[in-house]
Coordinates of C-alpha atoms and ligand atoms in Angstrom, one line a residue:
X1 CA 0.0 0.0 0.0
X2 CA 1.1 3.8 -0.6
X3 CA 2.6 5.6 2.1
X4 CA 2.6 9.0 2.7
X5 CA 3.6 10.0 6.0
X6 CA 2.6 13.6 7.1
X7 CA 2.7 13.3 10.8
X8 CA 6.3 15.3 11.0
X9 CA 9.2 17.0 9.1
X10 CA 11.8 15.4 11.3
X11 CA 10.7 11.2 9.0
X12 CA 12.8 13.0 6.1
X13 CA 15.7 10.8 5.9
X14 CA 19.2 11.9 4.3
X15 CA 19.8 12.5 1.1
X16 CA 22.2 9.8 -1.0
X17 CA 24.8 13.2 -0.9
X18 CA 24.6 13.4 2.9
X19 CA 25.7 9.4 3.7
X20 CA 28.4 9.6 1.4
X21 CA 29.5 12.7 3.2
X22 CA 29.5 10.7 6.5
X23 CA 31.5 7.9 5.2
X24 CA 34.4 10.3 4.1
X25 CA 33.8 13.2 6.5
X26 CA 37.4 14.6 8.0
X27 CA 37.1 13.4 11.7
X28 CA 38.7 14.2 15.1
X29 CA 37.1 14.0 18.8
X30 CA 35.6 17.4 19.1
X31 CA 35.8 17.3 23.1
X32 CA 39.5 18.3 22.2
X33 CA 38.1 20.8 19.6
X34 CA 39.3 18.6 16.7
X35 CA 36.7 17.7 14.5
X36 CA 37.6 19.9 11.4
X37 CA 33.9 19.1 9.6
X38 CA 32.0 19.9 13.3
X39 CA 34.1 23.2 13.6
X40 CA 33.4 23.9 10.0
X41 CA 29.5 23.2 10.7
X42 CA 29.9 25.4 13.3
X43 CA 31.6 28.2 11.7
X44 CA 28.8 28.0 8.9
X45 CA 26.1 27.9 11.3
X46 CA 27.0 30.8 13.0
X47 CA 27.9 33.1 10.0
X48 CA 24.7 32.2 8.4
X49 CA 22.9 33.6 11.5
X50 CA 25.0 36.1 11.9
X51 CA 26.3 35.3 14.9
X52 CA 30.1 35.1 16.7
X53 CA 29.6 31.5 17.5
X54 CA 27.9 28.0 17.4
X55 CA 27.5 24.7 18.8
X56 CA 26.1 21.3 17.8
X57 CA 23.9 19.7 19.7
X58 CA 22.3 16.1 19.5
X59 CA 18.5 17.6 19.0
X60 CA 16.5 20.1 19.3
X61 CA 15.4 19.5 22.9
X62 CA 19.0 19.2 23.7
X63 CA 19.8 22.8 22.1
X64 CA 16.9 24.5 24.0
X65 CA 18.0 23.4 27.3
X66 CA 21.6 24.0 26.6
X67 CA 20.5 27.7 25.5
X68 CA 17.7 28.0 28.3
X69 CA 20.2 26.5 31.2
X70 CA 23.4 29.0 29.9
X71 CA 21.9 32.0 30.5
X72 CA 19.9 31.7 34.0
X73 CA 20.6 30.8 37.3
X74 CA 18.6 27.4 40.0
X75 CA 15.6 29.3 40.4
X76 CA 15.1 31.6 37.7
X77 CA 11.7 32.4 36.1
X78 CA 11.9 32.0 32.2
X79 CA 8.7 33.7 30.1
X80 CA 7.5 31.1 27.9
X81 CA 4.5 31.3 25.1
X82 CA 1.5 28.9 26.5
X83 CA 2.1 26.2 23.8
X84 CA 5.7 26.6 24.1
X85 CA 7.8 23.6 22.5
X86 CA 10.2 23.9 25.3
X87 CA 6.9 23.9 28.1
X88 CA 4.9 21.3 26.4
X89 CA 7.3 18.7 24.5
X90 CA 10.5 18.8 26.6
X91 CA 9.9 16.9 29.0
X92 CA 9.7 19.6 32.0
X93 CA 13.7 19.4 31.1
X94 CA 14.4 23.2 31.8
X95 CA 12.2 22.4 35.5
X96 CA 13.7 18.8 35.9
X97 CA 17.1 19.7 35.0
X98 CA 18.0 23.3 34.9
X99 CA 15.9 24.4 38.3
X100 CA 13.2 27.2 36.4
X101 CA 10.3 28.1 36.7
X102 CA 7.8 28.9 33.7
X103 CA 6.0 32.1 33.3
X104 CA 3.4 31.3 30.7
X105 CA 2.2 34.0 28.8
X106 CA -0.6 33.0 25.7
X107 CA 0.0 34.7 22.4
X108 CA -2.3 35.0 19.0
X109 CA -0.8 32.1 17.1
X110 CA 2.2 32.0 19.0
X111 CA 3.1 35.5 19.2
X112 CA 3.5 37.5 22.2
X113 CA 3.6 41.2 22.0
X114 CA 5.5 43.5 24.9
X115 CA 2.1 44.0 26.2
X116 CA 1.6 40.5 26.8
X117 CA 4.6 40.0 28.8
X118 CA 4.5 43.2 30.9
X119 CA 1.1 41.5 32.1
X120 CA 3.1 38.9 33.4
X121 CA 6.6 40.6 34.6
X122 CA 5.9 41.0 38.5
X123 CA 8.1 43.8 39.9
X124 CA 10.9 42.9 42.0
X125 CA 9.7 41.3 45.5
X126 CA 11.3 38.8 48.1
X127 CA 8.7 36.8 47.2
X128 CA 8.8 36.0 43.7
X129 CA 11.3 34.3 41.4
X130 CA 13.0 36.6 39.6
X131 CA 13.2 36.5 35.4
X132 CA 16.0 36.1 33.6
X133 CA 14.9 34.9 30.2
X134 CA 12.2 34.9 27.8
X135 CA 11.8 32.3 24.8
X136 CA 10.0 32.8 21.3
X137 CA 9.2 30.2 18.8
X138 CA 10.1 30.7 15.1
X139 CA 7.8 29.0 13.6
X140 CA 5.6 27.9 16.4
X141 CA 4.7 24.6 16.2
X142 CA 1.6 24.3 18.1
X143 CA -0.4 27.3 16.6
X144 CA 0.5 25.8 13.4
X145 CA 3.9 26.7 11.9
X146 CA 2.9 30.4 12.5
X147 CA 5.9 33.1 11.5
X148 CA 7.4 36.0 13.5
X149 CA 8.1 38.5 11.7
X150 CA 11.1 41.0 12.0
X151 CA 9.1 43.8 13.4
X152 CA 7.8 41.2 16.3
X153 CA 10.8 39.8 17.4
X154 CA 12.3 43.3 17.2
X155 CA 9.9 45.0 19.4
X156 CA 9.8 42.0 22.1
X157 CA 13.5 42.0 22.1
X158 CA 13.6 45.9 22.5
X159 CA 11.3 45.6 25.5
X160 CA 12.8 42.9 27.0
X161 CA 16.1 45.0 27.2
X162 CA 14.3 47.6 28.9
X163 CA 13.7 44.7 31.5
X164 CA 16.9 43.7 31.2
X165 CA 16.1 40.5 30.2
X166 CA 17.6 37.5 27.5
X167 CA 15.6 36.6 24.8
X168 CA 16.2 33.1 23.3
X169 CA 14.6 31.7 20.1
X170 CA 13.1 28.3 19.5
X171 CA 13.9 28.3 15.9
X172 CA 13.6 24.5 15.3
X173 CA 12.3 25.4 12.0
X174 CA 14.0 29.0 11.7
X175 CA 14.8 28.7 8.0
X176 CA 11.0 27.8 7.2
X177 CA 10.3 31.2 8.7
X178 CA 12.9 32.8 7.0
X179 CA 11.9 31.4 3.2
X180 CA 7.8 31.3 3.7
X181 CA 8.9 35.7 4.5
X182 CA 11.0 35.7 1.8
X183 CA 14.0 37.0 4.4
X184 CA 17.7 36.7 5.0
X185 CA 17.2 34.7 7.5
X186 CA 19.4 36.6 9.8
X187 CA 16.6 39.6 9.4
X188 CA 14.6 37.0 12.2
X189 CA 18.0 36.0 14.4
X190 CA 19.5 39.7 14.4
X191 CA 18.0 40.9 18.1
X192 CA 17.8 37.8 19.8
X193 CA 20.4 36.9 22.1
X194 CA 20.7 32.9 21.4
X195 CA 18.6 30.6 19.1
X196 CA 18.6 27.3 18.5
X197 CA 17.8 25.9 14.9
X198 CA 17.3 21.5 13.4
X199 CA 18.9 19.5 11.4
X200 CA 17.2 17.0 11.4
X201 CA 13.5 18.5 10.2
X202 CA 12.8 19.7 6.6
X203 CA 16.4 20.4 6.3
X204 CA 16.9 16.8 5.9
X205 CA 19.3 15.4 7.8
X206 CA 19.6 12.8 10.0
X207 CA 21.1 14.3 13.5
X208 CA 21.7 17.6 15.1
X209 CA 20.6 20.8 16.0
X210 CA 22.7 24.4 16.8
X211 CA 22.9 26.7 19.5
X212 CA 23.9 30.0 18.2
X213 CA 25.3 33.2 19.8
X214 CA 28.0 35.4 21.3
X215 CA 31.1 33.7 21.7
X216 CA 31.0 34.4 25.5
X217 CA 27.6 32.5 25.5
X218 CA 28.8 29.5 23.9
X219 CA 31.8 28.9 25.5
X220 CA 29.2 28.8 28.5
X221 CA 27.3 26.3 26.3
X222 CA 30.1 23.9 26.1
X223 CA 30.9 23.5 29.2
X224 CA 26.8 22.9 30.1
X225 CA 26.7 20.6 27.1
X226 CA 29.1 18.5 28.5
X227 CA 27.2 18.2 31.6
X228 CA 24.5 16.5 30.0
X229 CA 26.3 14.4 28.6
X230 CA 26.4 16.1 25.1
X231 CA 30.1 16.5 24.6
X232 CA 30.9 13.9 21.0
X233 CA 34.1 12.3 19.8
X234 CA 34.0 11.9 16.2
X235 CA 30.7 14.1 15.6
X236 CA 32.2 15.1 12.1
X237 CA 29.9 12.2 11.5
X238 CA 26.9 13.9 12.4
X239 CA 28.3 17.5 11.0
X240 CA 28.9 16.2 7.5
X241 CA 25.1 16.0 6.5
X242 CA 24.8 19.1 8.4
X243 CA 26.6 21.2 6.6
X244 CA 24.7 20.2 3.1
X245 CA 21.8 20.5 4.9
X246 CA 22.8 24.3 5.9
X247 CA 23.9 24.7 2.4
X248 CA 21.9 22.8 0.5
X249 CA 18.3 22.3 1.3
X250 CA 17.0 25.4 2.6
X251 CA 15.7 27.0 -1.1
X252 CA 13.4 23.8 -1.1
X253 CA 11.4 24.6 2.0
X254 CA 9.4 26.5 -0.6
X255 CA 8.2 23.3 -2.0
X256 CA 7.3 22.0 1.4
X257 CA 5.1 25.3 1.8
X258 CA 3.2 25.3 -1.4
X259 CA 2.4 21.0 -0.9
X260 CA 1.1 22.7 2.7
X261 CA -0.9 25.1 1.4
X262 CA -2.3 23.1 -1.7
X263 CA -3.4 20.3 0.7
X264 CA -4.9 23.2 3.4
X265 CA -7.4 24.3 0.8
X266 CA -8.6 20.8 -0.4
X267 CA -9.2 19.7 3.4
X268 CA -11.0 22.9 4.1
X269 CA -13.3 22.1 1.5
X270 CA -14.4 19.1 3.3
X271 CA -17.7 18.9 5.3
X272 CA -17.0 18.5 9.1
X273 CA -13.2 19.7 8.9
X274 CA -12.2 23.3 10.2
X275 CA -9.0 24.8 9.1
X276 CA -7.8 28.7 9.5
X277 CA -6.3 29.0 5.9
X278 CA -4.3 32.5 7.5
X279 CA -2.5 29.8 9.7
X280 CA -1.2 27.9 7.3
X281 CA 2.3 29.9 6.8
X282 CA 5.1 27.5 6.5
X283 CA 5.0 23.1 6.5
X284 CA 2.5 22.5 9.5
X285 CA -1.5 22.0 8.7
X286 CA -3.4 22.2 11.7
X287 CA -6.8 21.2 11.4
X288 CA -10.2 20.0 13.5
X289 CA -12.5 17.3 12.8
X290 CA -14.9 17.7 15.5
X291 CA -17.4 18.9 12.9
X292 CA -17.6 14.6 11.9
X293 CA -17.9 13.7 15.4
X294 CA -15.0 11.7 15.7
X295 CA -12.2 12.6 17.8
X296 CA -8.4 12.9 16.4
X297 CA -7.4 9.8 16.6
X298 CA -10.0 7.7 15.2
X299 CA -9.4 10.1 12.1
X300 CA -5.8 9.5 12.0
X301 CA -6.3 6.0 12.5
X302 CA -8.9 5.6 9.5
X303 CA -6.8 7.6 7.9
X304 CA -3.4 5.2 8.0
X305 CA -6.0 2.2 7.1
X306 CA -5.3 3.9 3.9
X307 CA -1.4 4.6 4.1
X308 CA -2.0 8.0 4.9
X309 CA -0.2 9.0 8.4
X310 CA -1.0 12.1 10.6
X311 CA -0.2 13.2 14.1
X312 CA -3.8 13.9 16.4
X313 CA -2.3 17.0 18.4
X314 CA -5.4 17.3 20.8
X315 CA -9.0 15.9 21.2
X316 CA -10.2 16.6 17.7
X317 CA -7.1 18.4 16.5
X318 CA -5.1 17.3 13.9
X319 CA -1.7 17.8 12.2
X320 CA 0.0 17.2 8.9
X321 CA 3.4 18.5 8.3
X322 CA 4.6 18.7 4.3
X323 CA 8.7 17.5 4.1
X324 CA 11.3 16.6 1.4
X325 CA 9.9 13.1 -0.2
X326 CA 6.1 14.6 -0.4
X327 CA 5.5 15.2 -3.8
X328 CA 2.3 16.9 -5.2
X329 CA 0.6 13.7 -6.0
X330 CA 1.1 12.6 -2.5
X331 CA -0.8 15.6 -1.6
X332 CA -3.5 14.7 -4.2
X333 CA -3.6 11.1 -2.2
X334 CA -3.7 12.4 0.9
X335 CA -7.0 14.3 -0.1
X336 CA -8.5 11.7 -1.6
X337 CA -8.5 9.6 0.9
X338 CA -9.7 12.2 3.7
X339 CA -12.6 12.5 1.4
X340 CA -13.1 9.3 1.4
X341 CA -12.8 9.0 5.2
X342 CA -15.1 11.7 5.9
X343 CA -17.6 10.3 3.6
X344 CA -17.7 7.2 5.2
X345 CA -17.9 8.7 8.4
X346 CA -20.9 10.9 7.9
X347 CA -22.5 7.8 6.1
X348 CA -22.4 5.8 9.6
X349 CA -23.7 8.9 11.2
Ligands
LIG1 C1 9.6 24.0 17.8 C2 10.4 22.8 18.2 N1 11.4 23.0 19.1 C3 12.2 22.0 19.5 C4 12.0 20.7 19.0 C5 12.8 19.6 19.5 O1 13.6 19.0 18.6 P1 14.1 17.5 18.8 O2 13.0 16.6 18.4 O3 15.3 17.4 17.8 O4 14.5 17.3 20.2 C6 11.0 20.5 18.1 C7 10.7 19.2 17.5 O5 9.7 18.9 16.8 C8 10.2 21.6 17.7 O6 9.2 21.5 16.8

């Protein structure tokens, strides 16, 4: 049976291009600084972002708390968005692991304005934890691959200096944001103090993700890297498909955005499903189905009866993400058979 699996970006898996540049990567143990492809990866990463300096990390979730936990102290409050990856996904790691406390502050689809978080800054009082950091999401997952734009992150990041506060970015998916706005992506990374961006998501490959910043920050990063146990030997490994990935792959997000948006508009057209078309930006199609009175996952599993894989996010909510290896006729599938699903559905109803 066809398969087309839309439940994430991060199935993609590397390209013939990337594995051979594993297998002859130049390799060193990067503990001792002497990976030449990881320090070239790094070098990239951070003049691409416009930043002094760069670190690889083993994911995502790693990155965040590397960047959350080097630049706050045990005890800390951090200002997070409600549906924060980092609050929701990680685990509690920044909690569990790096003593903070979350703040959480809702934004309209995953933006927070200064207004929203001087709501929630409390003035300095014995009683209170005091905050050090706020983190933004570029894109944000959750609301649905929603974009920040230049303007936004500049305003919350002018404000937060003002409270002399860190801002760090979530930008898992960074370069979507940057392409679906049609930006240098260092237009979105400029104010921020550290980021975090994937490897390992539409960009293909198969491990890794970057903390980004001012030298002074990284070197920090390092050392808290190693304590979780993220400090690699011969990482060139994972670096290799990295750097094609930086290099490489980012143009093609585009294609990922206009499967996303062509596959948005046919399920909107489909009795008993709800989709916001304005929140369909980048790769991520969030959608409801409580209109057929099913919840999500009895629709995601009639859906993969017919090869057709997405992720149920909530109660009725539902997810498809488009990636490298969905074509346009997998889109065209994929529609088809939620037509047919729904059909069947409101003919047992
Ligand atoms: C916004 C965001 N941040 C962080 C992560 C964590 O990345 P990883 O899965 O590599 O730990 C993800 C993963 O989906 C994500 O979507």
């Amino acid at each position: 049976m066809r398969t087309v699996d839309l439940r994430s970006d991060t199935v993609t898996l590397p390209t013939d291009e990337m594995l051979e540049a594993m297998r002859t990567a130049e390799l060193g143990d990067d503990v001792y600084r002497e990976d030449p492809t990881v320090n070239r990866l790094e070098e990239l990463a951070a003049k691409k972002m416009g930043k002094e300096a760069a670190l690889l990390a083993t994911s995502g979730t790693q990155a965040n708390l590397i960047s959350v936990m080097s630049q706050t102290k045990l005890g800390d409050e951090v200002v997070l968005e409600a549906d924060a990856h980092l609050y929701y996904y990680e685990v509690g790691a920044f909690s569990v692991l790096g003593g903070l406390v979350p703040r959480l502050v809702k934004g309209e689809r995953g933006v927070m304005t200064p207004k929203d978080i001087e709501g929630a800054l409390r003035s300095p009082n014995i009683h209170f934890p005091p905050t050090s950091l706020i983190c933004i999401e570029n894109t944000h997952n959750r609301a649905g691959g929603t974009v920040w734009s230049p303007s936004q992150i500049k305003a919350l990041c002018d404000f937060a200096e003002t409270r002399g506060l860190n801002v760090h970015m979530d930008g898992a998916r960074i370069f979507n944001a940057a392409i679906a706005q049609n930006l240098d992506v260092r237009e979105l990374t400029r104010h921020v103090d550290s980021l975090m961006f994937c490897l390992s998501k539409g960009l293909s490959a198969p491990i890794g993700s970057l903390v980004v910043g001012s030298r002074e920050f990284i070197d920090r990063a390092r050392r808290c890297r190693k304590m979780l146990g993220g400090g690699m030997r011969q990482a060139g490994i994972i670096a290799a498909p990295g750097i094609i990935a930086i290099e490489k792959m980012v143009y093609r997000l585009k294609d990922d955005h206009e499967n996303a948006k062509l596959l948005a508009r046919g399920l909107s057209k489909i009795d008993g499903i709800s989709l916001d078309l304005d929140r369909v930006q980048t790769n991520i199609i969030p959608y409801d189905v409580s209109g057929l009175r099913v919840n999500a996952n009895e629709w995601t599993s009639k859906m993969r009866d017919f090869g057709v894989k997405a992720g149920a996010v909530e109660a009725a909510r539902v997810r498809m993400v488009t990636h490298r290896g969905i074509e346009k006729e997998d889109i065209e599938y994929a529609l088809e058979v939620a037509e047919k699903v729904a059909r069947q559905i409101r003919g047992k109803q």
